[in-house]
GROMACS .gro file of C-alpha atoms in nm:
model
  103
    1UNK     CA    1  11.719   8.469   7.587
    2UNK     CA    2  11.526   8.792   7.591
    3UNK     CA    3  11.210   8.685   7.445
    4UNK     CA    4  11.018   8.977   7.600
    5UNK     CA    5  11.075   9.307   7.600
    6UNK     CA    6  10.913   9.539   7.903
    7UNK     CA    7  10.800   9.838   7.726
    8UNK     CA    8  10.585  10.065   8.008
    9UNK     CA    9  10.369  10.029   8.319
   10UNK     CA   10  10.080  10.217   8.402
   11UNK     CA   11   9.915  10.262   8.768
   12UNK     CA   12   9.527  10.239   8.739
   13UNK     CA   13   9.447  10.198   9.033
   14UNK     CA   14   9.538  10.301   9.404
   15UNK     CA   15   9.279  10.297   9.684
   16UNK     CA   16   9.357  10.364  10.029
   17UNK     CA   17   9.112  10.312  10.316
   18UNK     CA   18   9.140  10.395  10.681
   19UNK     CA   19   8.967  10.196  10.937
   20UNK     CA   20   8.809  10.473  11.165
   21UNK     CA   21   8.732  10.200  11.407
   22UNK     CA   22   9.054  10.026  11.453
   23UNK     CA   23   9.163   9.930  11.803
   24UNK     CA   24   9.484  10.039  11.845
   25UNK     CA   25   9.539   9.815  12.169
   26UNK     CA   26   9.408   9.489  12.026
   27UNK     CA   27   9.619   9.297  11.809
   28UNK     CA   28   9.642   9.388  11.446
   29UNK     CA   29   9.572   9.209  11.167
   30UNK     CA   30   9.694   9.238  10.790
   31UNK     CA   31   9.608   8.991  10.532
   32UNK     CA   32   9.762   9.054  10.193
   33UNK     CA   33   9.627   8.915   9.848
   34UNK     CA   34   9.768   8.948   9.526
   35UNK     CA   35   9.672   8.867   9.185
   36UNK     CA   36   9.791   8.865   8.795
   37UNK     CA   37   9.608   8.846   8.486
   38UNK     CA   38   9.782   8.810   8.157
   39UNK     CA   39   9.653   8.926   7.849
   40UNK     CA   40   9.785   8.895   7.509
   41UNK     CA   41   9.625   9.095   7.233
   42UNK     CA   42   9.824   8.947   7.006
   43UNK     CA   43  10.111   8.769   6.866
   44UNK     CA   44  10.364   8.953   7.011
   45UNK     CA   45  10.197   9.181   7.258
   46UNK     CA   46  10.060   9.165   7.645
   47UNK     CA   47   9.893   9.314   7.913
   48UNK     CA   48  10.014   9.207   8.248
   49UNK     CA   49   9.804   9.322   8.536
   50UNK     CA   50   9.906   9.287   8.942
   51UNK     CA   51   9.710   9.389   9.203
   52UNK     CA   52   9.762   9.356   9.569
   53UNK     CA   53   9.499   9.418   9.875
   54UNK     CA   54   9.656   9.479  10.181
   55UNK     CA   55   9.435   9.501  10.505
   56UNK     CA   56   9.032   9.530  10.549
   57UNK     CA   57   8.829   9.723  10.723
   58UNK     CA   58   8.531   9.455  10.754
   59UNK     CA   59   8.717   9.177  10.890
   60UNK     CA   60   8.954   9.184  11.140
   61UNK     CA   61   9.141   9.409  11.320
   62UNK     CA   62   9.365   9.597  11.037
   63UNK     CA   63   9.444  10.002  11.070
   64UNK     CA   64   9.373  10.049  10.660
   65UNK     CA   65   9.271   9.908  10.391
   66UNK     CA   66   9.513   9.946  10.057
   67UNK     CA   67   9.458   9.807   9.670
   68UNK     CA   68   9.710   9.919   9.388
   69UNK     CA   69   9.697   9.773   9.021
   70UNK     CA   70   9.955   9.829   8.779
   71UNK     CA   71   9.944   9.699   8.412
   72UNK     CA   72  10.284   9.620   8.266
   73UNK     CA   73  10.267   9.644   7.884
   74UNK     CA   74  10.523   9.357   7.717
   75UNK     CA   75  10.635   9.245   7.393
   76UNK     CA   76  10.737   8.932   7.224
   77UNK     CA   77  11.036   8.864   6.994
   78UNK     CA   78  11.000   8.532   6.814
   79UNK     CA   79  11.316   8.493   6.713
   80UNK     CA   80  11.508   8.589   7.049
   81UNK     CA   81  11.283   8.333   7.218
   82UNK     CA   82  11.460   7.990   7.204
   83UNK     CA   83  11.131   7.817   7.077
   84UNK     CA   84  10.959   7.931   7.470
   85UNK     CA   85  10.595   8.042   7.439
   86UNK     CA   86  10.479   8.404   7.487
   87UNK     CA   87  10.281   8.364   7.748
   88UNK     CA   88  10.558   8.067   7.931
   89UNK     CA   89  10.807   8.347   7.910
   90UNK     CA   90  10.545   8.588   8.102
   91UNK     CA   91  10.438   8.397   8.356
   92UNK     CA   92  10.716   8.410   8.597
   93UNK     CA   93  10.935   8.697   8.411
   94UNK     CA   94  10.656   8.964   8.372
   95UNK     CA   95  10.572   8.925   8.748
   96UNK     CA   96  10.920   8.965   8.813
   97UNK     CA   97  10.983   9.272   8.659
   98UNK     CA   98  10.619   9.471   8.745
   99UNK     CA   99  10.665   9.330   9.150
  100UNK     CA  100  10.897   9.640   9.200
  101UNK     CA  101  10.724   9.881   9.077
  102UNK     CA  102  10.408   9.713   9.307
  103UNK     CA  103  10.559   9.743   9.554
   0.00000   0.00000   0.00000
């Protein structure tokens, strides 16, 4: 069952902040976020975008701030795809294959 093939990722975006006022003897504080949006253009191509925010400089105590996005470009094979959905089959396996490279 290889219903999707990964074909490329691109990095669009990579912003790094440093917190100028960070206390470096109180406690630190990093929050993480991350987020996906699929997009399929069409039948049997997609767009799979993650981004992850790591830190802040307005809230809390956190030494940086940090966002990356990476877009992870997919396609879709009908007939390898044991009757699954496009977007079913990209959901967890996209993610799974782009986190690396994330990361």
């Amino acid at each position: 069952m290889a219903g999707i093939s990964f074909e490329d990722f691109i990095v669009s975006e990579v912003i790094y902040t440093k917190n100028l006022q960070y206390d470096f003897n109180a406690e630190s504080a990093l929050e993480s976020d991350l987020k996906c949006k699929i997009s399929i253009s069409n039948d049997s191509n997609a767009e799979v975008e993650l981004q992850c925010a790591i830190g802040s400089i307005e809230e809390g105590n956190a030494p940086f701030k940090v966002k990356v996005t990476i877009v992870g470009m997919f396609s879709y094979d009908e007939d390898e795809s044991e009757g699954i959905e496009f977007e079913n089959l990209l959901s967890p396996n996209a993610i799974a294959i782009l986190f690396p490279y994330l990361r």
